[in-house]
Coordinates of C-alpha atoms and ligand atoms in Angstrom, one line a residue:
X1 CA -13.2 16.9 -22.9
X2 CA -15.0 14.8 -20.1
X3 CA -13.6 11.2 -20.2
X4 CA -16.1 8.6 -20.6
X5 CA -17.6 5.7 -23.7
X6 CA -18.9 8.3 -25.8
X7 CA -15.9 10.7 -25.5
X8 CA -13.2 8.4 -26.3
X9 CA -13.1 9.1 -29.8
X10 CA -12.2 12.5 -29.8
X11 CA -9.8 11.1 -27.1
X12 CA -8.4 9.9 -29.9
X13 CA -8.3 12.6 -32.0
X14 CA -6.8 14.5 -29.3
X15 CA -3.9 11.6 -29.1
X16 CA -3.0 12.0 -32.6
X17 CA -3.1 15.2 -32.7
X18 CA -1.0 16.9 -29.6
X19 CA 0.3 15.0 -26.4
X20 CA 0.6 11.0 -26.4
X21 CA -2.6 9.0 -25.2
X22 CA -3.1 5.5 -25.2
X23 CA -6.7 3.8 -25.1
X24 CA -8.1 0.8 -24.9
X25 CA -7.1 -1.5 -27.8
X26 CA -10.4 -3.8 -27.4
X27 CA -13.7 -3.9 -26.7
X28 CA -15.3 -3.5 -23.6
X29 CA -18.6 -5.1 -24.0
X30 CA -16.5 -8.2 -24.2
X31 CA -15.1 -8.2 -21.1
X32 CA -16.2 -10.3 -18.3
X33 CA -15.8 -10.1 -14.3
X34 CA -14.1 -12.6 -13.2
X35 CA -11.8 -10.5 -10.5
X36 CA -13.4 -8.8 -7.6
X37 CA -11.2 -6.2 -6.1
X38 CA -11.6 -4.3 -2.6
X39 CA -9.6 -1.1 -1.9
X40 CA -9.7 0.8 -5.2
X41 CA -7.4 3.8 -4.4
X42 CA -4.6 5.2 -6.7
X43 CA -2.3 1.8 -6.2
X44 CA -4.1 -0.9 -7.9
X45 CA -5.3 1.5 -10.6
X46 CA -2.0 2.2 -11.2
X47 CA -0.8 -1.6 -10.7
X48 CA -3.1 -4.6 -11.0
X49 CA -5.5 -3.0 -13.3
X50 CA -2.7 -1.8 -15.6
X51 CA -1.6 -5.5 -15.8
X52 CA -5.1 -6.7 -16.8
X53 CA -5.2 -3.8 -19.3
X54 CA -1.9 -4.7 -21.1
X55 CA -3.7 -8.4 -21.4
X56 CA -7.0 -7.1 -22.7
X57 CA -5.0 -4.7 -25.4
X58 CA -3.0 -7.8 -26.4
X59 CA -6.2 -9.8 -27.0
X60 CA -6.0 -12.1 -23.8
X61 CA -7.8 -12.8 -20.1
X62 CA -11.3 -11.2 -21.3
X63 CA -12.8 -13.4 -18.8
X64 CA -10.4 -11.5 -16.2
X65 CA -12.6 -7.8 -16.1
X66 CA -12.0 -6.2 -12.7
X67 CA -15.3 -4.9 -10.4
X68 CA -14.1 -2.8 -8.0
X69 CA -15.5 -2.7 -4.5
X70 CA -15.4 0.4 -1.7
X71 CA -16.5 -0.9 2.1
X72 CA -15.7 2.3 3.3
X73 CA -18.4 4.8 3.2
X74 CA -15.6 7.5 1.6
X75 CA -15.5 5.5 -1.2
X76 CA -18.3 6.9 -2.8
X77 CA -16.2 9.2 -4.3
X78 CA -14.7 6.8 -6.3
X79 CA -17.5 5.2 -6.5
X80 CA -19.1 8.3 -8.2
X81 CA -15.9 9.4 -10.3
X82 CA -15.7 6.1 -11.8
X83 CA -19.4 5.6 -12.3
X84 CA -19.4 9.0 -14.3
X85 CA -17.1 8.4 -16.4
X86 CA -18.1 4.5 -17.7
X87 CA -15.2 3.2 -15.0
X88 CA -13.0 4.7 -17.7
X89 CA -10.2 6.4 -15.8
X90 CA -6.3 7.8 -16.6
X91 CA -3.6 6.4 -15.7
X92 CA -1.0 9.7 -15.8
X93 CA 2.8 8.2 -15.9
X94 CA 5.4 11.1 -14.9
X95 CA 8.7 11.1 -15.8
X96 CA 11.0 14.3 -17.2
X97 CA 9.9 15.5 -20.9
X98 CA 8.2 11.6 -21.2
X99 CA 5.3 11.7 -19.8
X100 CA 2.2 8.7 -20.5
X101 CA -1.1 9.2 -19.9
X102 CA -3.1 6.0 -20.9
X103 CA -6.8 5.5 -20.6
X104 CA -7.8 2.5 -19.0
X105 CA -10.6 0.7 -18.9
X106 CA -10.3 -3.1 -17.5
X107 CA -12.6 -1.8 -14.3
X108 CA -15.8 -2.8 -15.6
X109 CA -18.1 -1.8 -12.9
X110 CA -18.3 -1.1 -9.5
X111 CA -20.2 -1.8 -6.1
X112 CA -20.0 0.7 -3.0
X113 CA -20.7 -1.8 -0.1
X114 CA -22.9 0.3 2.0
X115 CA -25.1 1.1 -0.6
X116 CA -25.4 -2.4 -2.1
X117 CA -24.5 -5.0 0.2
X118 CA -26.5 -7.5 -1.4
X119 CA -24.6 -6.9 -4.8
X120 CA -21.7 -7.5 -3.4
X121 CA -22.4 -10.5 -2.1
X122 CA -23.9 -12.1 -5.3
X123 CA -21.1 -11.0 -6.8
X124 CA -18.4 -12.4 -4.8
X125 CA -20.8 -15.9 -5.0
X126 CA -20.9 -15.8 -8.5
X127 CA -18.9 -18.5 -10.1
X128 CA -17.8 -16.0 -12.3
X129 CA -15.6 -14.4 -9.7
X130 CA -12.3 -16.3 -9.3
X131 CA -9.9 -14.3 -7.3
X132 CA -10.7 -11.7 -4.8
X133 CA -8.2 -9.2 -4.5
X134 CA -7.4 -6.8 -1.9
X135 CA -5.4 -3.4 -1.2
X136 CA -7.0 -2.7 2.5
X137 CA -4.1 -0.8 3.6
X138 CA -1.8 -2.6 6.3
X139 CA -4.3 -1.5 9.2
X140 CA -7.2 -3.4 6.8
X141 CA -5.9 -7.0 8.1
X142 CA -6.8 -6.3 12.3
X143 CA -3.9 -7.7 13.2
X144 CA -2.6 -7.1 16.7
X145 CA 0.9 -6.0 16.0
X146 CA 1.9 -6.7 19.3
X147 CA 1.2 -10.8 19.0
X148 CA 1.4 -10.7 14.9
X149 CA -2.1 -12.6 15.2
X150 CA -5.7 -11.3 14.4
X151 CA -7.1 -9.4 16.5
X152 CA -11.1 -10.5 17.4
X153 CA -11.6 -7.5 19.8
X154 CA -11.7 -4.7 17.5
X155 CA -15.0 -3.3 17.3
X156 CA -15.8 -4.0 13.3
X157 CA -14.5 -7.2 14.4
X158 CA -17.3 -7.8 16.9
X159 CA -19.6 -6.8 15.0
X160 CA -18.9 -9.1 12.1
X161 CA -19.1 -12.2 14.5
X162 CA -22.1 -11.4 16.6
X163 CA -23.6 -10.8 12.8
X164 CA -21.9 -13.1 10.2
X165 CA -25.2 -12.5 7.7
X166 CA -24.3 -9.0 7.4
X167 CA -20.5 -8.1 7.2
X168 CA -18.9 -4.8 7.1
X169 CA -15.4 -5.9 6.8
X170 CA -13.4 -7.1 4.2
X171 CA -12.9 -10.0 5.8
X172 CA -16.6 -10.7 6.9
X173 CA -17.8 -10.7 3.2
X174 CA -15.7 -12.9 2.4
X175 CA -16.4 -15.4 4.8
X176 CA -20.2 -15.2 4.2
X177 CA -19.2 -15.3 0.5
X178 CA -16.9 -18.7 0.9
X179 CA -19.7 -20.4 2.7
X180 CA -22.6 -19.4 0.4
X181 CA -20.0 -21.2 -2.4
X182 CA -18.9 -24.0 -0.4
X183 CA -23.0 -24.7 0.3
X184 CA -23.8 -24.4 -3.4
X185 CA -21.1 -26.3 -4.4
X186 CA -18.9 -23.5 -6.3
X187 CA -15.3 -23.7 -6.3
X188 CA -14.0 -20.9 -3.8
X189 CA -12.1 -17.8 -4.7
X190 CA -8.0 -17.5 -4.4
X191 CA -8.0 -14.3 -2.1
X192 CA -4.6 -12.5 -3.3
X193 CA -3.5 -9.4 -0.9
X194 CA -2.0 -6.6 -2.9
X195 CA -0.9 -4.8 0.7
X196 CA 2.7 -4.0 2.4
X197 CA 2.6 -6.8 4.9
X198 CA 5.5 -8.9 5.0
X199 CA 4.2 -12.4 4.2
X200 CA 1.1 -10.7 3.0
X201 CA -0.6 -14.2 1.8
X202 CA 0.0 -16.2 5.0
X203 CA -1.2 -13.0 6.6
X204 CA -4.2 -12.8 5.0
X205 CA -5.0 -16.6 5.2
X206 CA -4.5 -16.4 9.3
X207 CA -6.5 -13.8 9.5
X208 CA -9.1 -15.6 7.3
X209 CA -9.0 -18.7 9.6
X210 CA -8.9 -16.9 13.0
X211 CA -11.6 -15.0 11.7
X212 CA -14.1 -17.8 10.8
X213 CA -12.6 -20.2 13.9
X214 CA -14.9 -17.7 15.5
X215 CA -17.9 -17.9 13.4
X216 CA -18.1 -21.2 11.7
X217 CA -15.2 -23.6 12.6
X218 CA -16.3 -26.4 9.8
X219 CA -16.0 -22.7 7.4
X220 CA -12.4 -22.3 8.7
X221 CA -11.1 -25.5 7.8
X222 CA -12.4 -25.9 4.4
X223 CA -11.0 -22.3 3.8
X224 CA -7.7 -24.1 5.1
X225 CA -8.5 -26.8 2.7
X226 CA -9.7 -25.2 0.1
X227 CA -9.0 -21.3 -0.6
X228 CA -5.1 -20.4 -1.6
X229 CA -3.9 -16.7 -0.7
X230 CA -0.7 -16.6 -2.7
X231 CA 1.8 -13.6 -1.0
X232 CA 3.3 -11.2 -3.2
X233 CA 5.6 -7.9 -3.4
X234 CA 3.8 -5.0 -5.6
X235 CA 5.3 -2.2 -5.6
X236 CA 4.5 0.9 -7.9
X237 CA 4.7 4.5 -6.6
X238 CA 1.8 6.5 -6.7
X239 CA 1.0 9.5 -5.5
X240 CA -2.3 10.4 -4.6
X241 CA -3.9 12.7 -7.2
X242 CA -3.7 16.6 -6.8
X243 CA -5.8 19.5 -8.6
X244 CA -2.5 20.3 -9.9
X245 CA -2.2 16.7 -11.5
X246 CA -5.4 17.3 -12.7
X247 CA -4.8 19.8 -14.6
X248 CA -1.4 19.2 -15.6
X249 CA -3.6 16.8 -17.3
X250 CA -6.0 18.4 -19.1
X251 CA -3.3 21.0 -19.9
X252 CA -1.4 18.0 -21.6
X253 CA -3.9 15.8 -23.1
X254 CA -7.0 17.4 -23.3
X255 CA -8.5 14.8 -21.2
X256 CA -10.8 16.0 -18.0
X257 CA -10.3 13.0 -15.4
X258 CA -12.3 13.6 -12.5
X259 CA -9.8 11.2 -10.5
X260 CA -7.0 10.5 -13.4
X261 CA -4.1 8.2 -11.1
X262 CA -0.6 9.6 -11.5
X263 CA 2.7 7.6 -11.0
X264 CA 5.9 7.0 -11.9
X265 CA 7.1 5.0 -14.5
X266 CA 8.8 1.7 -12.4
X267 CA 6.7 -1.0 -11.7
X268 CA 6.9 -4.8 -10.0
X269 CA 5.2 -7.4 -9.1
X270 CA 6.3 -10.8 -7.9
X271 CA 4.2 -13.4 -6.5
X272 CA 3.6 -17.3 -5.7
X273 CA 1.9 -19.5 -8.3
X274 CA -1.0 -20.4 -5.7
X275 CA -3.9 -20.2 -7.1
X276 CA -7.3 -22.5 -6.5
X277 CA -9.6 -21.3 -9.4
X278 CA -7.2 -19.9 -12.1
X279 CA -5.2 -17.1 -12.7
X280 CA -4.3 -14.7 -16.2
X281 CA -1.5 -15.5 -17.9
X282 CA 0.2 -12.4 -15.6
X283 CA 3.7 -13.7 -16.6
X284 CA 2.8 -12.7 -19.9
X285 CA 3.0 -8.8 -19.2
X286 CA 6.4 -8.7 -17.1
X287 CA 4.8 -10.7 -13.6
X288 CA 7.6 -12.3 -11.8
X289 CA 6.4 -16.1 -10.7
X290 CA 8.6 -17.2 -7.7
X291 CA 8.2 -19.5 -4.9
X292 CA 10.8 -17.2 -3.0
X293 CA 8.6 -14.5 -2.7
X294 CA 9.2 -13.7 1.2
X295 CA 12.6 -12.5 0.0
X296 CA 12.0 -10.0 -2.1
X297 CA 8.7 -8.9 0.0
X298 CA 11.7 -8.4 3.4
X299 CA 13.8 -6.3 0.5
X300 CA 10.9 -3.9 -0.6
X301 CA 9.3 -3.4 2.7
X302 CA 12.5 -3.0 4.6
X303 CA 14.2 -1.1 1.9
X304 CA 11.2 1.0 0.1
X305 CA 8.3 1.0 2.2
X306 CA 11.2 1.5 5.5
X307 CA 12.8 4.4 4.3
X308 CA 9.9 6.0 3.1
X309 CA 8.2 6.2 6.3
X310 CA 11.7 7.5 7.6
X311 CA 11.9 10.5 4.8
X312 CA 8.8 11.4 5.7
X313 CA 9.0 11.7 8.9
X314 CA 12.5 13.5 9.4
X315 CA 11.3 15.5 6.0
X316 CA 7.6 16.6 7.4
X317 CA 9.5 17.9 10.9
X318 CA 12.3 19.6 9.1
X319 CA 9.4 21.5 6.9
X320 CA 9.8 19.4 3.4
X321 CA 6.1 18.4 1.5
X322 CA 7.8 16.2 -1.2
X323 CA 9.9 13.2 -1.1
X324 CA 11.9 14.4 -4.4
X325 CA 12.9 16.8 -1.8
X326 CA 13.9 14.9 0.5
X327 CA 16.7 13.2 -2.0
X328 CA 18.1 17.0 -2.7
X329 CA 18.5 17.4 1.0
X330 CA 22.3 15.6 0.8
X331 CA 22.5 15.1 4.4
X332 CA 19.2 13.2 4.8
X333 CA 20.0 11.7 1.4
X334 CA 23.1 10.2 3.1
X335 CA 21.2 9.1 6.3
X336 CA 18.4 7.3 3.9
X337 CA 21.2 5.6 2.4
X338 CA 23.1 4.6 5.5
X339 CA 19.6 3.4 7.0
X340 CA 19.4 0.9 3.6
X341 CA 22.8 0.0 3.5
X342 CA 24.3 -0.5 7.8
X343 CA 20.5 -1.1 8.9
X344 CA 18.4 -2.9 6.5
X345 CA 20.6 -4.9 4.2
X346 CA 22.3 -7.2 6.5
X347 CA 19.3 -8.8 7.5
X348 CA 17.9 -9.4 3.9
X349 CA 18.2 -13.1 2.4
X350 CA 20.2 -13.2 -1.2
X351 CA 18.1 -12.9 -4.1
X352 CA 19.5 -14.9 -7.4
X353 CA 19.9 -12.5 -9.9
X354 CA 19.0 -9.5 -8.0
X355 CA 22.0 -6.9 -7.0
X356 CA 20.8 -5.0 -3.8
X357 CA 23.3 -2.2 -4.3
X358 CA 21.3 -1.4 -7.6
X359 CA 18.5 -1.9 -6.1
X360 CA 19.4 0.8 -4.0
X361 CA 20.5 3.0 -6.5
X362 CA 17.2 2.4 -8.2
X363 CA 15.2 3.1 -5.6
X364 CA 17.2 6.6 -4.6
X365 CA 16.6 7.3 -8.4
X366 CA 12.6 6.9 -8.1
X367 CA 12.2 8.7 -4.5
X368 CA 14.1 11.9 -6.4
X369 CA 11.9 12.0 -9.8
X370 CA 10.6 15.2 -9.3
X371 CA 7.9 15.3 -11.8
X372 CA 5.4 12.9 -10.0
X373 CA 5.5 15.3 -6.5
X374 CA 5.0 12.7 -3.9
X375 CA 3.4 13.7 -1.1
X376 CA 5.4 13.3 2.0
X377 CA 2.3 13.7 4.1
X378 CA 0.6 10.5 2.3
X379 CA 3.8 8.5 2.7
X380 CA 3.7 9.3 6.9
X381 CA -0.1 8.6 6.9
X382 CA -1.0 5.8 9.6
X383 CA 2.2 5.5 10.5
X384 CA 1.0 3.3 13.9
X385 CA 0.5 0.8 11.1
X386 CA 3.4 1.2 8.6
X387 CA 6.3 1.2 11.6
X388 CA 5.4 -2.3 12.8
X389 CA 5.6 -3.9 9.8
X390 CA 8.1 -1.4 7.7
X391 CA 10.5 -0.7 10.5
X392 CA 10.4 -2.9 13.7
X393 CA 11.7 -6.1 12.0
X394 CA 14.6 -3.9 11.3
X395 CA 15.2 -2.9 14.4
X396 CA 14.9 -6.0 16.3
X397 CA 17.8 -7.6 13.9
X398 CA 19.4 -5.1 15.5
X399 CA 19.0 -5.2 17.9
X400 CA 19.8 -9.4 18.4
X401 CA 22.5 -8.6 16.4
X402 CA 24.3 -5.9 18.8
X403 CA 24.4 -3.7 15.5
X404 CA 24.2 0.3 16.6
X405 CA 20.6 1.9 16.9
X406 CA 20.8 5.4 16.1
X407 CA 19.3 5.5 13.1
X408 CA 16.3 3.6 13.9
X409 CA 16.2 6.1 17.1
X410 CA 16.3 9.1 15.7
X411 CA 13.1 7.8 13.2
X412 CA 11.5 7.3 16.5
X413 CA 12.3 10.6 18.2
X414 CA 11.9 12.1 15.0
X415 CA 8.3 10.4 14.7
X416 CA 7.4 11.8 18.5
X417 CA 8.4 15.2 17.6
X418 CA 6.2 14.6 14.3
X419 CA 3.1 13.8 16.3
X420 CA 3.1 17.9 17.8
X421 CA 1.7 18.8 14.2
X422 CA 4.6 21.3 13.7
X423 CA 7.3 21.5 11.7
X424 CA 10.5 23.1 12.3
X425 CA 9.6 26.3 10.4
X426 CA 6.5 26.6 12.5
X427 CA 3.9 25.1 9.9
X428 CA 0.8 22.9 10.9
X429 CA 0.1 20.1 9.5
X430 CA -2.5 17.3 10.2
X431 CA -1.5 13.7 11.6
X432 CA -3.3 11.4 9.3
X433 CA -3.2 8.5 11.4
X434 CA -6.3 6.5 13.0
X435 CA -4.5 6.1 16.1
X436 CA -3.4 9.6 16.6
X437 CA -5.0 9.9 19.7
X438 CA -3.8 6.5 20.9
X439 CA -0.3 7.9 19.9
X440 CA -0.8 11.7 21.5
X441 CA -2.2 10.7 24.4
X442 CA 1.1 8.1 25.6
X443 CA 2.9 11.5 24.7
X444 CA 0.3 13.3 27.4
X445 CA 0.9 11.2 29.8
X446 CA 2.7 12.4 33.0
X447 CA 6.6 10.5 33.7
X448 CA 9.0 9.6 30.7
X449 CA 7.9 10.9 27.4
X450 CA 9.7 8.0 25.9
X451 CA 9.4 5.1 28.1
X452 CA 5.6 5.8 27.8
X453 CA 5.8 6.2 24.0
X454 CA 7.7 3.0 23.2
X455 CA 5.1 1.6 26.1
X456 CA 2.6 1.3 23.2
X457 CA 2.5 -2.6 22.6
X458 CA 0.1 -2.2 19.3
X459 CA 3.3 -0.2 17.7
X460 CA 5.7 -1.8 19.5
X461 CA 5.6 -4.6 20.7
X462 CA 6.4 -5.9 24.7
X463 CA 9.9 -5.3 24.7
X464 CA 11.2 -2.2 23.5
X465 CA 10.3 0.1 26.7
X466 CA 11.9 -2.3 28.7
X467 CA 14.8 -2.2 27.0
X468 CA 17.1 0.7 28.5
X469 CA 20.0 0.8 25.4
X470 CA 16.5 1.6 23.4
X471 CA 15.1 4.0 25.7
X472 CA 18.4 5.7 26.2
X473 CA 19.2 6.0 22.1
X474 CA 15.4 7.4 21.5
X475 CA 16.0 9.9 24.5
X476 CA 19.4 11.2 23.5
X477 CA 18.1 11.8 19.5
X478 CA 15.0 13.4 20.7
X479 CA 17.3 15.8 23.1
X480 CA 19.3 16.3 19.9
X481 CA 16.8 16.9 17.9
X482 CA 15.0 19.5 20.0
X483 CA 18.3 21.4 21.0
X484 CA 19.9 21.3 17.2
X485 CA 17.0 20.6 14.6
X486 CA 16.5 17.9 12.6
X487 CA 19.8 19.6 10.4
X488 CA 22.1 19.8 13.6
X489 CA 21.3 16.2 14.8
X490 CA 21.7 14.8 11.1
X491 CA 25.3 16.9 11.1
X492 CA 26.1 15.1 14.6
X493 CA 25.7 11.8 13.2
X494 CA 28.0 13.0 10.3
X495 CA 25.6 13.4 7.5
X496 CA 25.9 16.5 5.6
Ligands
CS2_501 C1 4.5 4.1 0.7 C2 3.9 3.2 -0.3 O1 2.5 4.9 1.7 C3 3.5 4.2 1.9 O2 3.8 3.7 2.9 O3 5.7 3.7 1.2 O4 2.7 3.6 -0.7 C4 4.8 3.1 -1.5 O5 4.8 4.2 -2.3 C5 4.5 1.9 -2.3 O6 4.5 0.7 -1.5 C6 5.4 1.7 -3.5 O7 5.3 0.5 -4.0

């Protein structure tokens, strides 16, 4: 049965009646907007939306109702699944012989940018609206990778200054949204980023200012003044949805989702108390407050989101689709390990109350649930984005700390031998990454592969090409993994 308002009934009658379906506890017609979120893919419907949902079921925050925004013309998609269905959507937790599928329904409405640009903007300037948050993906925030800074020559960038009255990026509405509030005298938005950035808040708000500098100067420093962007570490795993999910489902529940989310069952969130126009009670629904957030951001990035992007990478070229299978590879098992443990944790500052060894164990536990089929080809996407930020700050504590860098390299070569588009068993596959032709054609180039690879400052910085222990441990991985296979060189290092 087709999920939407006048369904949910026998949604209900399906729930008691075979699999186990949760709905909203409250009314809807209640709610009110008073979050605007951009970027509404799989993650936040599977993270900050299910937090508002647990507050509306228990009778709280109805002034808190989520409108979701697209910017991207591919959003209508969502934009029309959602729509369809009342913004009604399900949220499919996987997990052996338990699974959850729970309808939610704290997005209350939505706006596709390029079809209703003006919409948008009344709604961010409506007083109503008193956080803005964002899941933009880590390419979303134009920063130069190379300088950590914003970068104003990027072409949606231009555009956006030489025409401030009509934005296409994020951080363009915003802008003309803060000054329409400052003129009428509203109380800004806090602008909360929901991304993988280290630091994701003091990103977010350098961007912000560097941004309007250009534009309106007096705008920039009463954002500086005025407009908090508390950082904070999200973290939920969520695959993106499959026709297999789909009708898993259906099969299951009855229910036909046009774009259910699917996910496993862990889920975290900690973030700073900054906020300049209110907030839910979040803490009220398992939020962690903290004001040490950059700590446990530096664990999930360089832990998690780090050893994702190395699984998928080694796993893609060796011919694997699924991160569970990744974990029943022992050898590469062992090498993800050894990458947390030798590489990543000796850098990380100590938590109170938080045990990194189980932390680890954890996180080995979630990459192998099986159930929720994670695609490895999602967690490799725009990896010109993820490596700066998930892997590089690894590497250069190595690096100043004399530590060995074999690991790191063979993710490198590994990622080079990636970038041909076939795997070890002779299967294509498609490089999901905006700056795949920036990446294939440093591989193109004539002289040495590597040198020229590592020669890409917006991935890498200034200094690793020049660095000849770097050069030297990418080149001998990628020779080992071109003579003995992705098996072989894993075997050489001693993983089995
Ligand atoms: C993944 C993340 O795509 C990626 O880079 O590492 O989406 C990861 O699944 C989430 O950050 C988990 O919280």
């Amino acid at each position: 049965m087709k999920l939407n308002t006048k369904n949910i009934t026998k949604v209900a009658y399906f729930s008691a009646t075979s699999a186990k379906v949760e709905l909203p506890l409250y009314d809807r017609a209640g709610i009110n907007q008073g979050i605007v979120h951009i970027g509404v893919g799989g993650f936040h419907r599977a993270h900050l939306a299910l937090y508002m949902e647990k507050l509306f079921n228990a009778g709280k925050a109805q002034q808190w109702g989520i409108c979701g925004v697209g910017l991207r013309a591919d959003d209508q998609k969502i934009a029309e699944a959602l729509k369809q269905q009342d913004y009604l959507y399900t949220l499919y937790e996987l997990k052996e012989a338990e699974d959850k599928a729970q309808v939610i329904g704290s997005i209350v409405d939505f706006i596709l940018a390029v079809k209703e640009p003006q919409r948008l903007i009344e709604k961010l300037v409506d007083a109503d609206t008193r956080i803005v948050s964002l899941t933009i993906t880590e390419g979303g925030y134009c920063i130069d990778d190379n300088t950590g800074l914003f970068n104003p020559l990027l072409p949606q960038v231009i555009a956006d200054i030489n025409d401030p009255d009509n934005p296409k990026t994020a951080f363009g509405y915003l802008a003309l949204a803060l000054k329409l509030r400052r003129d009428a005298g509203t109380k800004p938005f806090t602008v909360m980023s929901c991304d993988n950035l280290p630091n994701n808040g003091k990103v977010t708000r350098q961007v912000m200012l560097s941004f309007t500098q250009l534009i309106d100067p007096e705008l920039s420093d009463w954002i500086a003044t005025n407009v908090s962007f508390p950082s904070a570490m999200v973290d939920r795993i969520t695959p993106a949805t499959s026709d297999a999910h789909r009708k898993q489902l259906l099969d299951v529940t009855g229910i036909d989702d046009i774009w259910p989310v699917v996910c496993e069952p862990f889920t975290q969130w900690v973030i700073e108390d900054d906020f300049c126009n209110g907030r839910p009670p979040w803490e009220e629904v398992g939020v962690q407050f903290t004001d040490n957030v950059a700590a446990f951001e530096e664990m999930k990035i360089g832990l998690l989101n780090g050893s994702h992007l190395s699984m998928a990478l080694l796993g893609v070229l060796y011919g694997l689709d699924f991160a569970h299978q990744t974990m029943q590879y022992s050898a590469l098992q062992a090498f993800v390990r050894d990458y947390m443990d030798r590489d990543v944790t000796p850098k990380l500052t100590v938590i109170a109350n938080v045990d990194f060894s189980e932390y680890k164990d954890t996180l080995i536990s979630r990459f192998s649930n099986p159930i929720i089929c994670d695609q490895l080809q999602r967690i490799g996407s725009d990896a010109s984005s993820k490596f700066p930020k998930f892997i590089l700050p690894t590497l250069q504590w190595l690096l100043e700390n004399n530590q060995p860098i074999d690991r790191v390299a063979m993710i490198i070569a590994a990622w080079m031998l990636y970038l041909k588009g076939t795997d070890e068993q002779d299967r294509s596959y498609s490089i999901p990454d905006p700056k795949a032709d920036v990446l294939l054609a440093a591989l193109a180039k004539p002289g040495h592969k590597v040198t020229n690879f590592l020669a890409l400052q917006e991935v890498f910085g200034n200094q690793l090409s020049n660095n000849s222990n770097v050069v030297e441990a990418v080149e001998k991985q990628l020779e080992n993994l071109k003579t003995q296979g992705v098996n072989g060189t894993l075997a050489l290092m001693g993983y089995r």
